[in-house]
PDB file of C-alpha atoms in Angstrom:
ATOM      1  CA  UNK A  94      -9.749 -21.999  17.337  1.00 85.00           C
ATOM      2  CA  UNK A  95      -7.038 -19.980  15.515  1.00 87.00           C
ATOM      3  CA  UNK A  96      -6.945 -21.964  12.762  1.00 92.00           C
ATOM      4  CA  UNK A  97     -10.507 -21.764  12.029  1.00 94.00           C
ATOM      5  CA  UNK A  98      -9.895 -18.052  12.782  1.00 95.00           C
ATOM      6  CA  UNK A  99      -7.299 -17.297  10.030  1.00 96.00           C
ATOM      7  CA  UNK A 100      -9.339 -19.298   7.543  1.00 97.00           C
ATOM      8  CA  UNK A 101     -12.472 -17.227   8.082  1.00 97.00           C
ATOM      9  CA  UNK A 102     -10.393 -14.066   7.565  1.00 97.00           C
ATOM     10  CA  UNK A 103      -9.017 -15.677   4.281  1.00 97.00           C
ATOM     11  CA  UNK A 104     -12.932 -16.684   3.126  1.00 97.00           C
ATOM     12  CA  UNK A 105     -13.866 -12.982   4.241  1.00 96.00           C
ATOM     13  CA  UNK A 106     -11.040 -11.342   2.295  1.00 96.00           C
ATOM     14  CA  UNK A 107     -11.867 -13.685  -0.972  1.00 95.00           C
ATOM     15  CA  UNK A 108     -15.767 -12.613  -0.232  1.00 95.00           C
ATOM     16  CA  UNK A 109     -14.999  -9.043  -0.072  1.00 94.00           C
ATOM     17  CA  UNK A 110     -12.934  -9.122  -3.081  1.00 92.00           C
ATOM     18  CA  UNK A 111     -16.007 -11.330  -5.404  1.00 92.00           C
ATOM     19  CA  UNK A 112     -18.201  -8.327  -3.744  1.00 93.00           C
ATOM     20  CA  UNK A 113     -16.065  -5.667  -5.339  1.00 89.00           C
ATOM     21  CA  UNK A 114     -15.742  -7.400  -8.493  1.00 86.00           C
ATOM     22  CA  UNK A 115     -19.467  -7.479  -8.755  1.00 88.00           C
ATOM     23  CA  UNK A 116     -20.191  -3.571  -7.265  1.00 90.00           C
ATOM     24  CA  UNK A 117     -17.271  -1.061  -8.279  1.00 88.00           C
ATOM     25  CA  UNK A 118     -17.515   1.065 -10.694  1.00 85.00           C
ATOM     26  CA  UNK A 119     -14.876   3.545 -12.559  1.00 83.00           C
ATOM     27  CA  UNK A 120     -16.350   6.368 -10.164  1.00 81.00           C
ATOM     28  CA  UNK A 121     -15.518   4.583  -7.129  1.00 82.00           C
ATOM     29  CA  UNK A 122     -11.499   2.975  -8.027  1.00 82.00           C
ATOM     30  CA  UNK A 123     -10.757   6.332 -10.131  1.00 78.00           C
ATOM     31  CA  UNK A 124      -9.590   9.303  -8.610  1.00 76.00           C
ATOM     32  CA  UNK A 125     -10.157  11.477 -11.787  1.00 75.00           C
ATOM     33  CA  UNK A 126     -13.697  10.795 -11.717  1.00 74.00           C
ATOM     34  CA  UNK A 127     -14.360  12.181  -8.341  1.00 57.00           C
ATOM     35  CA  UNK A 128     -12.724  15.156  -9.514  1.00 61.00           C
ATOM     36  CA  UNK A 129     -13.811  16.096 -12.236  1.00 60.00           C
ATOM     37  CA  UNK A 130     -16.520  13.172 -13.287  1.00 52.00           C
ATOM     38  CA  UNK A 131     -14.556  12.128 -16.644  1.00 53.00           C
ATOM     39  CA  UNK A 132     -12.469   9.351 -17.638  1.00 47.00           C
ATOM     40  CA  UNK A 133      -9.962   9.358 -20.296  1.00 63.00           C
ATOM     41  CA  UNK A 134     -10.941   6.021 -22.096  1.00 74.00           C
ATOM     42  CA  UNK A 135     -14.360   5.237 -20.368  1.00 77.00           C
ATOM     43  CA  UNK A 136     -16.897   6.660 -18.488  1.00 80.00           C
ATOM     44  CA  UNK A 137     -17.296   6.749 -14.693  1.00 81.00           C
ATOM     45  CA  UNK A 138     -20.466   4.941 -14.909  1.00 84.00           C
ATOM     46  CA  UNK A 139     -18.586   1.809 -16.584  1.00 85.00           C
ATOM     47  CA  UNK A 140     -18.513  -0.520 -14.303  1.00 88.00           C
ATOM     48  CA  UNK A 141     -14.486  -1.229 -13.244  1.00 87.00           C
ATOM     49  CA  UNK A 142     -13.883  -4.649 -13.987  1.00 89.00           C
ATOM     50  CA  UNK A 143     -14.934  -3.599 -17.751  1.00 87.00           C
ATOM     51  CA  UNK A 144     -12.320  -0.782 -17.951  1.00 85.00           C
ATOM     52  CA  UNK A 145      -9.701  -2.746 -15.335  1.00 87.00           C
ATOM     53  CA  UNK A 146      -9.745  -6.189 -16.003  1.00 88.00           C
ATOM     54  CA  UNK A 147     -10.311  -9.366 -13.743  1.00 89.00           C
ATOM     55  CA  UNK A 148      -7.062 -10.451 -13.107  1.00 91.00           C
ATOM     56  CA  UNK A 149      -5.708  -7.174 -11.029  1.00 90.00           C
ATOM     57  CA  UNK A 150      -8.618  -7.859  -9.320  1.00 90.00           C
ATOM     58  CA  UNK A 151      -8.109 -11.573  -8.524  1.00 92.00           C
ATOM     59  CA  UNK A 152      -4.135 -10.396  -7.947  1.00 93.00           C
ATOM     60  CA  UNK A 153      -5.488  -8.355  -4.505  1.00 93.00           C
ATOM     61  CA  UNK A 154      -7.523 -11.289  -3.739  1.00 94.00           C
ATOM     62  CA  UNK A 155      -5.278 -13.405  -3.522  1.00 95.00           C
ATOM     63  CA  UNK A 156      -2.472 -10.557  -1.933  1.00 95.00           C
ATOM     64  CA  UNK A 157      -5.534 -10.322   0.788  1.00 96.00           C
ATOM     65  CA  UNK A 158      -6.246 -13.872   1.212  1.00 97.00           C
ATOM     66  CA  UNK A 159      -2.722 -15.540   1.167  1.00 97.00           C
ATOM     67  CA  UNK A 160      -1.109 -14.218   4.469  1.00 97.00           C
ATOM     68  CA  UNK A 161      -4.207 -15.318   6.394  1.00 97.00           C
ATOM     69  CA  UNK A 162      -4.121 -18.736   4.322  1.00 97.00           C
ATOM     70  CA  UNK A 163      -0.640 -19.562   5.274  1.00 96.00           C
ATOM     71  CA  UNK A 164      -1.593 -18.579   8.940  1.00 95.00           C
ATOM     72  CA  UNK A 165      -3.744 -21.301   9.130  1.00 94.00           C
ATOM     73  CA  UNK A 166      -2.314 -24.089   7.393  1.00 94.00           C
ATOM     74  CA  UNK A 167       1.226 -23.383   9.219  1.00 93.00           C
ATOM     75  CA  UNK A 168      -0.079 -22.771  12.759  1.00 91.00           C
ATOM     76  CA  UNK A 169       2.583 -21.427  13.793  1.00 92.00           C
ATOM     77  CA  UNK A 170       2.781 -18.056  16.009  1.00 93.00           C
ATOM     78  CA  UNK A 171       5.882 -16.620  14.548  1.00 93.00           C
ATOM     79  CA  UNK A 172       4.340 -17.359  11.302  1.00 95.00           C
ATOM     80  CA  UNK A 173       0.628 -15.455  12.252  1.00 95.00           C
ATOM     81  CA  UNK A 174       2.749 -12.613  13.098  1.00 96.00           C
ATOM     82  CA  UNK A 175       4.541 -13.042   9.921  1.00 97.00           C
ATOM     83  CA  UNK A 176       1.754 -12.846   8.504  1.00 97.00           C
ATOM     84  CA  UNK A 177       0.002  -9.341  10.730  1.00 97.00           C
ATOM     85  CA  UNK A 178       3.312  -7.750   9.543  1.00 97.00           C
ATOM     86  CA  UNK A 179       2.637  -8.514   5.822  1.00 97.00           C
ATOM     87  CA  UNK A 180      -1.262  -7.755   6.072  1.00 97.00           C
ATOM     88  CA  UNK A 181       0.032  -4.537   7.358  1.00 97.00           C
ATOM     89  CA  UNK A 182       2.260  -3.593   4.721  1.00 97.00           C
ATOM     90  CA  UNK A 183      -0.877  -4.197   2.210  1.00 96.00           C
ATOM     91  CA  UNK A 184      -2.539  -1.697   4.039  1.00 96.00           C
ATOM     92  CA  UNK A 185       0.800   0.748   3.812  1.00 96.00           C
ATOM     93  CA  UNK A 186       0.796  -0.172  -0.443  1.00 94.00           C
ATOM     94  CA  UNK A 187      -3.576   0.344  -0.293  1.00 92.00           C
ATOM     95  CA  UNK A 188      -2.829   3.601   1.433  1.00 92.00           C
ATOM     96  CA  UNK A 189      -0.385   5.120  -0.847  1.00 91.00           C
ATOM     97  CA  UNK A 190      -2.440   3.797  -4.272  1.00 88.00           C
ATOM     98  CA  UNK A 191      -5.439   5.325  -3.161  1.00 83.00           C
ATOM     99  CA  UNK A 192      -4.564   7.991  -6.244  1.00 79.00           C
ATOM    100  CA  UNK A 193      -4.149   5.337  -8.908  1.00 79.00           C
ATOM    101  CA  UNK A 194      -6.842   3.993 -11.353  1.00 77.00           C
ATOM    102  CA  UNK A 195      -6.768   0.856  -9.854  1.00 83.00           C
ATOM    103  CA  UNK A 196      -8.090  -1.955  -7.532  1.00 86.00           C
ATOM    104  CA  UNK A 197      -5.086  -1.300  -5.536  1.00 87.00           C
ATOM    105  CA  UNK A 198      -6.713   0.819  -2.643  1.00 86.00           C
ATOM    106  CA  UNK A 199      -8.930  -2.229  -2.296  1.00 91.00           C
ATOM    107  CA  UNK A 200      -5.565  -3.086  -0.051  1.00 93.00           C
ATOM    108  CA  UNK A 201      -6.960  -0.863   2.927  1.00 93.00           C
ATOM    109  CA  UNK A 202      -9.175  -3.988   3.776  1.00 95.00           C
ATOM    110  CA  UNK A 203      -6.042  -5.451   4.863  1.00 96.00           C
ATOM    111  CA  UNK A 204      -6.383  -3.266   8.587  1.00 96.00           C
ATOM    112  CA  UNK A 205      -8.957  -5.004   9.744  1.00 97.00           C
ATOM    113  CA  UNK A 206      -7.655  -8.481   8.829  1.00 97.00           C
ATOM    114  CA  UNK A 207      -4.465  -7.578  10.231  1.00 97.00           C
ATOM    115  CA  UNK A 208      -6.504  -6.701  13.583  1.00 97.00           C
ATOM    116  CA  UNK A 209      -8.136  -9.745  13.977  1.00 97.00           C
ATOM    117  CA  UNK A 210      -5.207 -11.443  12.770  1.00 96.00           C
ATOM    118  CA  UNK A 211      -2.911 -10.396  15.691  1.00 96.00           C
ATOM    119  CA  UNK A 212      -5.725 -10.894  18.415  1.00 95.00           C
ATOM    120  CA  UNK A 213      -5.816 -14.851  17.091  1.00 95.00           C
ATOM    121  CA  UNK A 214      -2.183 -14.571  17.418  1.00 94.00           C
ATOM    122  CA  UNK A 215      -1.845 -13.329  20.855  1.00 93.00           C
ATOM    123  CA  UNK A 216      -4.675 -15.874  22.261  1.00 92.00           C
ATOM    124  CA  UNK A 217      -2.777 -18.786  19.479  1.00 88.00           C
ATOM    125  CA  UNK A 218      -1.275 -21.307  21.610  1.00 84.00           C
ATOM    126  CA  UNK A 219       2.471 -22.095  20.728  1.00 77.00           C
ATOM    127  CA  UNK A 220       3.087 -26.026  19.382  1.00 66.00           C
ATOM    128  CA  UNK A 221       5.697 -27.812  21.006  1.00 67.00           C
ATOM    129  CA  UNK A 222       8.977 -27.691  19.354  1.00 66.00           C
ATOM    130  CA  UNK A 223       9.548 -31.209  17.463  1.00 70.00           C
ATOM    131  CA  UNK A 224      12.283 -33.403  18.454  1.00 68.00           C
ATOM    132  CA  UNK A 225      14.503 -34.276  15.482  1.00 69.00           C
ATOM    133  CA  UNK A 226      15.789 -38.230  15.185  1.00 70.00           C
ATOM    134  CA  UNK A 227      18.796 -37.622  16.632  1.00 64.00           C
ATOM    135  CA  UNK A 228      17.448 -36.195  20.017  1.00 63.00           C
ATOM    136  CA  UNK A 229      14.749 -38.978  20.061  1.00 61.00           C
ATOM    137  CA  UNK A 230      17.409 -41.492  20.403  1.00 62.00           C
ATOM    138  CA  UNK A 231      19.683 -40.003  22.588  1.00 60.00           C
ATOM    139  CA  UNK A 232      19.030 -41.196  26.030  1.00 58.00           C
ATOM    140  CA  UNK A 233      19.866 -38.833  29.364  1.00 56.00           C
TER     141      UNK A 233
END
């Protein structure tokens, strides 16, 4: 159940970050815009992977979608709450970018991830520690 938890929250970041991709525009990433609705090299109207570029994009994809990712294919509690901790030091980064002309604040989308991330790690059961060679063959 946890698993299949941590991979939906790495689909949904990867989702939300194709949605953006398709929907921002310079108005809504650039802080001079809402100010004072100009641009120094483009218009706020331009849509923002024009101006930007795809690959800072796919960057906080992938910054979004990793923790989450490696959640699920580790399975591991201490690693889930490896990976809330991480999800919400995005959100810290997204928080203090929100000024910058860039797809940076997209990073506050890592709250809510980080939410449901630490309620499939409380309700995650722990794995049994594995027995290494050596303690397999000892005998009590």
């Amino acid at each position: 159940m946890a698993r299949a938890v941590w991979w939906a929250l790495a689909v949904a970041a990867l989702a939300f970050t194709a949605w953006n991709a398709a929907s921002l525009t310079m108005l809504d990433v650039s802080m001079s815009c809402s100010k004072i609705a100009e641009g120094s090299s483009y218009q706020c109207g331009d849509r923002a992977i024009d101006v930007l570029g795809v690959w800072p994009l796919v960057g906080v994809g992938l910054l979004l979608a990793t923790p989450p990712a490696v959640a699920a294919i580790a399975m591991r509690k201490s690693i889930s709450w490896l990976a809330v901790v991480v999800l919400l030091g995005l959100f810290v980064v997204g928080l203090l970018s929100v000024t910058s002309d860039s797809y940076s604040e997209l990073l506050i989308f890592a709250l809510p991830i980080a939410a449901v991330g630490a309620i499939a790690a409380t309700f995650q059961p722990a794995a049994p520690r594995r027995r290494t060679p050596a303690e397999v063959s000892y005998r009590y």
